[in-house]
Amino acid sequence: EPEVTQTPSHQVTQMGQEVILRCVPISNHLYFYWYRQILGQKVEFLVSFYNNEISEKSEIFDDQFSVERPDGSNFTLKIRSTKLEDSAMYFCASSEAPGGAQETQYFGPGTRLLVL
Amino acid sequence: GNSVTQMEGPVTLSEEAFLTINCTYTASGYPSLFWYVQYPGEGLQLLLKATKADDKGSNKGFEATYRKETTSFHLEKGSVQVSDSAVYFCALMTTDSWGKFQFGAGTQVVVTP
């Protein structure tokens, strides 16, 4: 069964450093998403992406965040200058079509980011 | 704004016990409701969903009924197995925010032999 993959599974970085989280969505999917979950809190929507553009973003997704589809297979989340509060599990997801109720989002296993 | 509240875990059960995980929501309009499950080391997987009031979603022995009058979508399974140990997330999506899930905090379920 096709699956979404994410690398790395764990990332430790120093505050102020840039990190890039990588995702390989399912190959025929066109819509991509990032969510995050701070330890003990809810999974929160960050951004959705389609046709090389951001479709929607949350208030969390400020100027330090960016997303990119650098080639036909990868989808990345960049955090330019990490803060302690960016420590969280980051989930990538993809879907075939706009995430209406009839479309399933497939999630990756997550990248656990720890900012020291 | 939209929100999902689910019972805190961990919930610890013996094999073959009955499982209920409560989920209530606040949303404008008529949301679609979902349960996702995350097994250790894996991503979130769709377990079941319901798109309108009184719909029942079911999969792998799990069921949940969309109750508009109580704004609830409780997850139930009649007889759990050790392999059901996982974190369960209740979520909603509204028509004005397609593609954007609102998740609950997740409930860890531990089933012991």
CSV table of C-alpha atoms in Angstrom, one decimal:
chain,number,residue,atom,x,y,z
A,1,GLU,CA,0.0,0.0,0.0
A,2,PRO,CA,1.4,3.4,-0.9
A,3,GLU,CA,2.5,5.5,2.1
A,4,VAL,CA,3.7,9.0,3.0
A,5,THR,CA,7.3,9.0,4.2
A,6,GLN,CA,9.1,11.6,6.3
A,7,THR,CA,12.8,12.2,7.1
A,8,PRO,CA,14.4,12.5,9.4
A,9,SER,CA,12.4,10.7,12.1
A,10,HIS,CA,14.1,12.8,14.8
A,11,GLN,CA,15.9,16.1,14.5
A,12,VAL,CA,17.8,17.9,17.3
A,13,THR,CA,18.9,21.5,16.6
A,14,GLN,CA,20.1,24.6,18.3
A,15,MET,CA,17.8,27.6,18.7
A,16,GLY,CA,18.3,30.0,15.8
A,17,GLN,CA,19.3,27.3,13.3
A,18,GLU,CA,17.5,26.5,10.2
A,19,VAL,CA,15.9,23.1,9.7
A,20,ILE,CA,14.3,21.4,6.7
A,21,LEU,CA,11.8,18.6,7.2
A,22,ARG,CA,11.3,16.4,4.3
A,23,CYS,CA,8.3,14.5,3.1
A,24,VAL,CA,7.6,12.2,0.1
A,25,PRO,CA,3.8,12.2,-0.5
A,26,ILE,CA,2.0,9.4,-2.3
A,27,SER,CA,3.0,9.7,-6.0
A,28,ASN,CA,-0.4,10.5,-7.6
A,29,HIS,CA,-1.5,12.9,-4.9
A,30,LEU,CA,-1.7,16.6,-5.7
A,31,TYR,CA,-2.6,18.2,-2.3
A,32,PHE,CA,-0.1,18.4,0.5
A,33,TYR,CA,-0.3,19.4,4.1
A,34,TRP,CA,1.8,20.0,7.2
A,35,TYR,CA,0.5,19.7,10.8
A,36,ARG,CA,2.3,19.8,14.0
A,37,GLN,CA,1.7,18.5,17.5
A,38,ILE,CA,3.4,20.0,20.5
A,39,LEU,CA,3.9,17.4,23.2
A,40,GLY,CA,0.7,17.0,25.2
A,41,GLN,CA,-1.3,19.3,22.9
A,42,LYS,CA,-3.6,18.9,19.9
A,43,VAL,CA,-2.5,18.2,16.3
A,44,GLU,CA,-2.6,21.6,14.6
A,45,PHE,CA,-2.9,22.5,11.0
A,46,LEU,CA,0.0,24.5,9.6
A,47,VAL,CA,-0.4,24.8,5.8
A,48,SER,CA,-1.9,23.3,2.7
A,49,PHE,CA,-0.3,23.3,-0.7
A,50,TYR,CA,-1.4,22.7,-4.2
A,51,ASN,CA,-0.1,23.5,-7.7
A,52,ASN,CA,3.1,25.0,-6.2
A,53,GLU,CA,1.2,27.5,-4.1
A,54,ILE,CA,0.0,27.7,-0.6
A,55,SER,CA,-3.7,27.1,-0.5
A,56,GLU,CA,-4.3,28.0,3.2
A,57,LYS,CA,-2.2,28.6,6.2
A,58,SER,CA,-2.8,29.0,9.9
A,59,GLU,CA,-1.8,31.8,12.1
A,60,ILE,CA,1.1,29.6,13.4
A,61,PHE,CA,2.6,29.6,9.9
A,62,ASP,CA,4.4,32.9,10.1
A,63,ASP,CA,7.3,34.2,8.1
A,64,GLN,CA,9.8,31.8,9.6
A,65,PHE,CA,8.1,28.9,7.9
A,66,SER,CA,8.1,28.1,4.3
A,67,VAL,CA,7.1,25.1,2.1
A,68,GLU,CA,8.4,24.0,-1.2
A,69,ARG,CA,8.0,21.2,-3.7
A,70,PRO,CA,11.6,21.2,-5.1
A,71,ASP,CA,11.0,18.3,-7.4
A,72,GLY,CA,8.3,15.9,-8.4
A,73,SER,CA,8.5,13.8,-5.3
A,74,ASN,CA,9.6,15.8,-2.2
A,75,PHE,CA,7.6,18.3,-0.2
A,76,THR,CA,9.6,20.2,2.4
A,77,LEU,CA,8.9,22.4,5.4
A,78,LYS,CA,11.6,24.9,6.3
A,79,ILE,CA,11.9,26.7,9.6
A,80,ARG,CA,14.3,29.5,9.1
A,81,SER,CA,15.3,30.4,12.7
A,82,THR,CA,14.1,27.8,15.1
A,83,LYS,CA,12.7,28.7,18.5
A,84,LEU,CA,12.3,26.6,21.6
A,85,GLU,CA,8.6,26.6,21.1
A,86,ASP,CA,9.0,25.0,17.6
A,87,SER,CA,9.8,21.7,19.4
A,88,ALA,CA,7.0,19.4,18.3
A,89,MET,CA,6.1,16.4,16.1
A,90,TYR,CA,5.6,17.5,12.5
A,91,PHE,CA,3.3,15.5,10.3
A,92,CYS,CA,3.1,15.6,6.5
A,93,ALA,CA,-0.1,14.5,4.7
A,94,SER,CA,-1.2,14.2,1.2
A,95,SER,CA,-4.5,13.6,-0.7
A,96,GLU,CA,-5.6,13.0,-4.2
A,97,ALA,CA,-8.0,15.9,-4.4
A,98,PRO,CA,-9.1,18.8,-2.2
A,99,GLY,CA,-9.6,17.6,1.3
A,100,GLY,CA,-13.3,17.4,1.2
A,101,ALA,CA,-15.1,14.8,3.3
A,102,GLN,CA,-14.9,12.2,0.5
A,103,GLU,CA,-11.1,12.5,0.2
A,104,THR,CA,-8.8,10.8,2.6
A,105,GLN,CA,-5.6,12.5,3.8
A,106,TYR,CA,-2.8,10.1,4.2
A,107,PHE,CA,-0.3,11.0,7.0
A,108,GLY,CA,3.4,10.3,7.4
A,109,PRO,CA,4.9,8.9,10.6
A,110,GLY,CA,6.1,12.3,11.7
A,111,THR,CA,9.4,14.1,12.4
A,112,ARG,CA,10.1,14.8,16.0
A,113,LEU,CA,11.9,18.2,16.2
A,114,LEU,CA,13.7,19.2,19.4
A,115,VAL,CA,15.1,22.7,19.6
A,116,LEU,CA,17.6,23.3,22.4
B,1,GLY,CA,-14.1,28.7,16.4
B,2,ASN,CA,-14.2,25.0,15.6
B,3,SER,CA,-12.8,22.7,18.2
B,4,VAL,CA,-12.7,19.0,19.2
B,5,THR,CA,-12.6,17.7,22.8
B,6,GLN,CA,-11.8,14.1,23.5
B,7,MET,CA,-11.2,12.2,26.7
B,8,GLU,CA,-7.8,12.2,28.2
B,9,GLY,CA,-5.8,9.1,28.4
B,10,PRO,CA,-4.2,6.8,28.8
B,11,VAL,CA,-7.0,4.4,28.8
B,12,THR,CA,-5.9,1.0,30.0
B,13,LEU,CA,-8.0,-2.1,29.3
B,14,SER,CA,-7.8,-5.8,29.4
B,15,GLU,CA,-8.1,-7.8,26.2
B,16,GLU,CA,-11.8,-8.4,25.2
B,17,ALA,CA,-13.0,-5.4,27.2
B,18,PHE,CA,-15.4,-2.8,25.8
B,19,LEU,CA,-13.8,0.5,24.7
B,20,THR,CA,-15.4,3.9,24.5
B,21,ILE,CA,-13.5,7.1,23.7
B,22,ASN,CA,-15.6,10.2,24.1
B,23,CYS,CA,-15.4,13.0,21.5
B,24,THR,CA,-17.4,16.2,21.4
B,25,TYR,CA,-17.1,19.0,19.0
B,26,THR,CA,-18.0,22.7,18.4
B,27,ALA,CA,-18.4,23.8,14.9
B,28,SER,CA,-20.3,26.1,12.7
B,29,GLY,CA,-22.5,24.5,10.0
B,30,TYR,CA,-22.3,20.8,9.4
B,31,PRO,CA,-18.9,19.3,9.9
B,32,SER,CA,-17.7,15.9,8.8
B,33,LEU,CA,-16.3,13.9,11.6
B,34,PHE,CA,-13.3,11.5,11.6
B,35,TRP,CA,-11.4,9.1,13.8
B,36,TYR,CA,-7.7,8.6,13.0
B,37,VAL,CA,-5.5,6.1,14.7
B,38,GLN,CA,-1.7,6.2,15.2
B,39,TYR,CA,0.1,2.9,15.9
B,40,PRO,CA,3.5,3.2,17.5
B,41,GLY,CA,6.1,4.5,15.0
B,42,GLU,CA,3.5,5.0,12.2
B,43,GLY,CA,1.5,7.9,10.7
B,44,LEU,CA,-2.1,8.7,11.4
B,45,GLN,CA,-4.4,6.4,9.6
B,46,LEU,CA,-8.1,7.0,8.9
B,47,LEU,CA,-10.1,4.6,11.0
B,48,LEU,CA,-13.6,5.8,10.1
B,49,LYS,CA,-15.6,8.8,9.2
B,50,ALA,CA,-19.2,10.2,9.0
B,51,THR,CA,-20.3,13.1,6.9
B,52,LYS,CA,-23.8,13.9,8.2
B,53,ALA,CA,-26.0,13.6,11.3
B,54,ASP,CA,-27.0,10.0,12.3
B,55,ASP,CA,-24.4,8.5,10.0
B,56,LYS,CA,-22.5,5.6,11.5
B,57,GLY,CA,-18.9,5.0,10.5
B,58,SER,CA,-17.4,1.6,11.1
B,59,ASN,CA,-14.1,-0.2,10.4
B,60,LYS,CA,-12.1,-3.0,12.0
B,61,GLY,CA,-14.8,-3.5,14.6
B,62,PHE,CA,-14.8,0.1,15.6
B,63,GLU,CA,-18.0,2.2,15.3
B,64,ALA,CA,-18.9,5.9,15.8
B,65,THR,CA,-22.2,7.6,15.3
B,66,TYR,CA,-22.5,11.3,14.3
B,67,ARG,CA,-24.9,12.7,16.9
B,68,LYS,CA,-25.8,16.3,16.1
B,69,GLU,CA,-28.1,16.8,19.0
B,70,THR,CA,-25.3,16.1,21.5
B,71,THR,CA,-22.4,17.2,19.1
B,72,SER,CA,-20.7,14.0,19.7
B,73,PHE,CA,-18.9,11.3,17.8
B,74,HIS,CA,-17.9,8.7,20.4
B,75,LEU,CA,-15.7,5.8,19.3
B,76,GLU,CA,-16.6,2.3,20.5
B,77,LYS,CA,-15.4,-1.3,20.1
B,78,GLY,CA,-17.0,-4.2,21.7
B,79,SER,CA,-13.9,-6.4,22.3
B,80,VAL,CA,-10.5,-4.9,22.1
B,81,GLN,CA,-7.3,-6.8,21.2
B,82,VAL,CA,-3.7,-6.0,22.2
B,83,SER,CA,-3.1,-4.9,18.6
B,84,ASP,CA,-5.6,-2.0,19.2
B,85,SER,CA,-3.1,-0.3,21.4
B,86,ALA,CA,-2.6,3.0,19.8
B,87,VAL,CA,-3.4,6.7,20.0
B,88,TYR,CA,-6.8,7.6,18.7
B,89,PHE,CA,-7.6,11.1,17.3
B,90,CYS,CA,-11.0,12.6,16.8
B,91,ALA,CA,-11.1,15.3,14.1
B,92,LEU,CA,-13.5,17.4,12.2
B,93,MET,CA,-13.5,19.2,8.8
B,94,THR,CA,-16.0,21.9,7.8
B,95,THR,CA,-17.1,22.9,4.3
B,96,ASP,CA,-15.5,26.3,4.7
B,97,SER,CA,-12.1,24.7,5.5
B,98,TRP,CA,-11.7,21.8,3.2
B,99,GLY,CA,-8.4,20.1,3.7
B,100,LYS,CA,-7.9,21.6,7.1
B,101,PHE,CA,-8.5,19.1,10.0
B,102,GLN,CA,-9.3,20.3,13.5
B,103,PHE,CA,-8.0,17.5,15.7
B,104,GLY,CA,-8.5,16.6,19.3
B,105,ALA,CA,-5.6,16.0,21.6
B,106,GLY,CA,-5.6,12.2,21.1
B,107,THR,CA,-6.3,9.4,23.5
B,108,GLN,CA,-3.8,6.7,24.2
B,109,VAL,CA,-5.3,3.3,24.5
B,110,VAL,CA,-3.3,0.5,26.1
B,111,VAL,CA,-4.7,-3.0,25.9
B,112,THR,CA,-3.1,-5.7,28.1
B,113,PRO,CA,-3.3,-9.4,27.6
